Short mmCIF file of C-alpha atoms in Angstrom, two decimals:
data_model
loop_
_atom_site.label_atom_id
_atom_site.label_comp_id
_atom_site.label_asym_id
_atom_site.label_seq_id
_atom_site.Cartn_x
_atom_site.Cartn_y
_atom_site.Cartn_z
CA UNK A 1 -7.61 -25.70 7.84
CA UNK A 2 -5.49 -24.91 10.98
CA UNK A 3 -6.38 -21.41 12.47
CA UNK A 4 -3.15 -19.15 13.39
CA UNK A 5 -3.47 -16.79 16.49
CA UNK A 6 -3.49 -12.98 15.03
CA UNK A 7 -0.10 -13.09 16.73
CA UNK A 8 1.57 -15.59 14.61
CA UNK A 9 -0.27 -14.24 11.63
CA UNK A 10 1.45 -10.94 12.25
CA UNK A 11 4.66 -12.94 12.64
CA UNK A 12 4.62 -14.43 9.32
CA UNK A 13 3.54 -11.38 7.41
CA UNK A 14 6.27 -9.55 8.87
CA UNK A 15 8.78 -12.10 8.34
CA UNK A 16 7.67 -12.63 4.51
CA UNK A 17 7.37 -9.25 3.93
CA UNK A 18 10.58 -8.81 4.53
CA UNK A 19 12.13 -11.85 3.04
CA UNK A 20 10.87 -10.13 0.02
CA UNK A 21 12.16 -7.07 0.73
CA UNK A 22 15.05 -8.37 1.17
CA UNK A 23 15.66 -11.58 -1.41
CA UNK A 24 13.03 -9.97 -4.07
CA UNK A 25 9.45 -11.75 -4.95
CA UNK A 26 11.07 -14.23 -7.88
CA UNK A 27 14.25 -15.54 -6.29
CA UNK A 28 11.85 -16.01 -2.82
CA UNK A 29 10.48 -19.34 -2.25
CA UNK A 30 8.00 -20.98 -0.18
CA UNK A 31 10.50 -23.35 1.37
CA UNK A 32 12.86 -20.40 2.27
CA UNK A 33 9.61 -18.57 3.42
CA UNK A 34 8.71 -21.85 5.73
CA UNK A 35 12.10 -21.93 7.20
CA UNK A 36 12.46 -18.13 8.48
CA UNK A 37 9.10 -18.34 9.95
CA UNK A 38 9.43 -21.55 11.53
CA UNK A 39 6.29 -22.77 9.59
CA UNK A 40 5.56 -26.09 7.55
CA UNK A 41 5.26 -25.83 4.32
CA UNK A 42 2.18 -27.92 3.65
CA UNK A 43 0.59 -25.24 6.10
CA UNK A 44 1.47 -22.54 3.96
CA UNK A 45 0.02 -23.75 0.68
CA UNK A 46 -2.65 -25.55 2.42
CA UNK A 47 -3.65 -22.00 3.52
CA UNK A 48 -3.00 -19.55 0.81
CA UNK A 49 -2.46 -21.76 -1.88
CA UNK A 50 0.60 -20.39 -3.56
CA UNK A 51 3.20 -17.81 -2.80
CA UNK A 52 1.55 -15.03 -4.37
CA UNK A 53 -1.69 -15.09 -2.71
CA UNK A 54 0.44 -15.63 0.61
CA UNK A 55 2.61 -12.18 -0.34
CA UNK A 56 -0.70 -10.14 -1.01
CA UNK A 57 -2.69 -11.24 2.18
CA UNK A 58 0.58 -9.96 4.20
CA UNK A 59 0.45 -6.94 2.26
CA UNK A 60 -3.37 -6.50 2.93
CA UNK A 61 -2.74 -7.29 6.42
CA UNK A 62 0.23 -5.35 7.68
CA UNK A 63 -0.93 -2.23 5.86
CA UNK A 64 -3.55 0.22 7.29
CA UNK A 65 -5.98 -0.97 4.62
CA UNK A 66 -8.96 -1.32 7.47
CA UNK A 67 -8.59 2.05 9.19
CA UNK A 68 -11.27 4.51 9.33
CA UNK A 69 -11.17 6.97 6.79
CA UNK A 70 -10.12 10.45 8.19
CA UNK A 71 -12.71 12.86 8.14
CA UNK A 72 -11.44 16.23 9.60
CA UNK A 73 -14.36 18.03 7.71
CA UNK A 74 -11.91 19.59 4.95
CA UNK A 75 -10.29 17.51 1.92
CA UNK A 76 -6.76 19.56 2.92
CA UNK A 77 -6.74 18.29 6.46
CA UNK A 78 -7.95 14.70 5.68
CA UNK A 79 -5.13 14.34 3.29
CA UNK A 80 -2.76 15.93 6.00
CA UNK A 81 -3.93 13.15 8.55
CA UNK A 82 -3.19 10.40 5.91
CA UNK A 83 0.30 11.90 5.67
CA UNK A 84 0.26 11.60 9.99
CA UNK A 85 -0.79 8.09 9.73
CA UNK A 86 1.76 7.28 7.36
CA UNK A 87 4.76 8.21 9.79
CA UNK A 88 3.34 5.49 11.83
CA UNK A 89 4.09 3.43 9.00
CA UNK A 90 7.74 3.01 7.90
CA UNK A 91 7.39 2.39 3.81
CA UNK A 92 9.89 -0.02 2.69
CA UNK A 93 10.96 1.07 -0.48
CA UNK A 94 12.63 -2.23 -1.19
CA UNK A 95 9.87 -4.52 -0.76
CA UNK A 96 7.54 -1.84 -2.69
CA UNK A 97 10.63 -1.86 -5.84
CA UNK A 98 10.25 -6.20 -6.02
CA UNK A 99 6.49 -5.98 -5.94
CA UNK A 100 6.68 -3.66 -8.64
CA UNK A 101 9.03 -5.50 -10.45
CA UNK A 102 7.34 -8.96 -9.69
CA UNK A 103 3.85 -8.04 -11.29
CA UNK A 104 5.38 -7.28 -14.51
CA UNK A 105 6.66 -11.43 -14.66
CA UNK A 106 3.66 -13.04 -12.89
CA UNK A 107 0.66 -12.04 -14.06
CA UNK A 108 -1.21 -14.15 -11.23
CA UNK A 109 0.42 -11.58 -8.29
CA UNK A 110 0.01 -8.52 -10.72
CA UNK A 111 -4.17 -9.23 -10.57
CA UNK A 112 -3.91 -10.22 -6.92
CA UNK A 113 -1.80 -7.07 -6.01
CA UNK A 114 -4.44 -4.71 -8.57
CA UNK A 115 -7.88 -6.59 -7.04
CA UNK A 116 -6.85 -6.71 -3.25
CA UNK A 117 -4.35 -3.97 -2.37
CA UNK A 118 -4.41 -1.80 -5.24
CA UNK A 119 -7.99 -1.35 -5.83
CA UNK A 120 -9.11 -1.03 -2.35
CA UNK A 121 -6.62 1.75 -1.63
CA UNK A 122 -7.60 3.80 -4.81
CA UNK A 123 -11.56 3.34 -3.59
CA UNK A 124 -10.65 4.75 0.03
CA UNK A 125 -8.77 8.07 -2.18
CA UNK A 126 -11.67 7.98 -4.07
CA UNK A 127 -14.17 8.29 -1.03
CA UNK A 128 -12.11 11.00 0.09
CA UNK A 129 -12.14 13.04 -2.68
CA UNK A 130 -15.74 12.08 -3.36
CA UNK A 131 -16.71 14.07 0.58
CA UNK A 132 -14.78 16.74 -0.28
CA UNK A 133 -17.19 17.26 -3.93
CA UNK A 134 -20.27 16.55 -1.77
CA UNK A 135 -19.02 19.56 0.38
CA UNK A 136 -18.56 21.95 -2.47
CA UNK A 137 -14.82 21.82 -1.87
CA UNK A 138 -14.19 20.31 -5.41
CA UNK A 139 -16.18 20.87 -8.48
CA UNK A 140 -17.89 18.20 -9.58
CA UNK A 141 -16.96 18.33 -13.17
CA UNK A 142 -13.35 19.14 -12.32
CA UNK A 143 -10.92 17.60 -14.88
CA UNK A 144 -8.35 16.36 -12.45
CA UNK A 145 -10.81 13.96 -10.75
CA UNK A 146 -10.47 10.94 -12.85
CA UNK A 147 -6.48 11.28 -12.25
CA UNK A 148 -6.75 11.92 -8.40
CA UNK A 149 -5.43 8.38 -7.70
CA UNK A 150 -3.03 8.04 -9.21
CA UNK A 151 -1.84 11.78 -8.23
CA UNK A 152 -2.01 10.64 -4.88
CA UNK A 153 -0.04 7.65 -5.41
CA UNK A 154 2.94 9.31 -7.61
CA UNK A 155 4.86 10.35 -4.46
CA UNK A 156 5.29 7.31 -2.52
CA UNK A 157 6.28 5.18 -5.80
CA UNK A 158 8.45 7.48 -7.46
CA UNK A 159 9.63 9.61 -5.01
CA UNK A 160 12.63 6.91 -3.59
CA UNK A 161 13.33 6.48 -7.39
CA UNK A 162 14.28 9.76 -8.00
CA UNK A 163 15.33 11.20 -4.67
CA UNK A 164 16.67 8.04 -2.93
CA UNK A 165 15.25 7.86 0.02
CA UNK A 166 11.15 7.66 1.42
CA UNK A 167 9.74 11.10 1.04
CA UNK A 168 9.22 12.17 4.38
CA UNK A 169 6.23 13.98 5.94
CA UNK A 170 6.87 17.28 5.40
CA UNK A 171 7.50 16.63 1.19
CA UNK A 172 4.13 14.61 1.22
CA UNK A 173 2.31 17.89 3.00
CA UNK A 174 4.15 20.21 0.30
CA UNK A 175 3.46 18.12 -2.77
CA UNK A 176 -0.62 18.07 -1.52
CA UNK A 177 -0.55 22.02 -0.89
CA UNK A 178 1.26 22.48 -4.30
CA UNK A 179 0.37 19.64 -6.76
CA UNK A 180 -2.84 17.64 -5.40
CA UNK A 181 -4.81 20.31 -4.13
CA UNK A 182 -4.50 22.81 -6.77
CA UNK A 183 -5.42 20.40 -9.48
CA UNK A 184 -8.78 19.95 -7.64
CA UNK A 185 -8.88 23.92 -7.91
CA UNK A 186 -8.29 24.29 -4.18
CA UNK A 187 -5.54 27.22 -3.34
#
């Protein structure tokens, strides 16, 4: 198997990323996906096998999967640096709506997208939630923990669906102060 400079990686990413962002996951294919990144396409599946496994590793990649977990000594300002972190990040609501359409046809992205990008990003809420019990900031029997993910995760799915447009900053720090937090009994 060829290697591809981290450079180049990042190039294709980007570039399918946004291909489906921009054609949708179904109507995307690998040839169209060779020709906008000036790759072959016998590298492509020789390397990741199939389009799906090629969308998910871009997702893994470009995202801020690997960064250190904040750790600001309170749950409140650990979530508030996630929120910082995520202006650095401009969400694409588009390619976020054919993902989310896409897993519900093709069951073989829908357990790739759950195992490698889902999964992982519900663990890292999970650990962050988890310091903030071991501090005494969150009861330990509190009845909102088994729902803290997808709390968490509400915002940046829906919130596009029913506002139209990528909830900015400031909407993320309100819903934590007024929905996340007090659910964990912190006021």
């Amino acid at each position: 198997m060829s290697r591809m400079s981290d450079d180049r990686l990042v190039e294709l990413y980007t570039g399918t990323l946004q291909l489906v962002a921009e054609r949708g996951y179904e109507k995307l294919t690998m040839d169209q996906i060779a020709e906008a990144t000036k790759s072959s396409k016998a590298t492509l599946y020789r390397q990741w096998g199939s389009k799906s496994a090629l969308v998910v590793e871009a997702m893994r990649c470009v995202g801020d999967a690997e960064q250190e977990l904040p750790d600001t000594g309170t749950l409140r300002g650990d979530l508030m640096t996630l929120v910082d972190r995520k202006q650095d990040h401009e969400h694409d609501s588009d390619l976020l709506a054919a993902i989310m359409h896409a897993v519900r046809q093709d069951a073989e992205l829908a357990e790739a997208v759950r195992s490698q990008i889902l999964e992982p990003g519900r663990e890292r809420i999970r650990a962050v939630i988890q310091r903030a019990v071991t501090r005494g900031e969150v009861a330990a029997d509190c009845p909102a923990l088994p729902f803290v993910d997808y709390i968490f995760i509400a915002p940046i799915v829906l919130h596009h669906l029913i506002e139209g447009e990528e909830p900015a900053p400031e909407f993320l720090r309100r819903y934590f102060d007024g929905a996340l937090l007090p659910a964990l009994g912190i006021h």
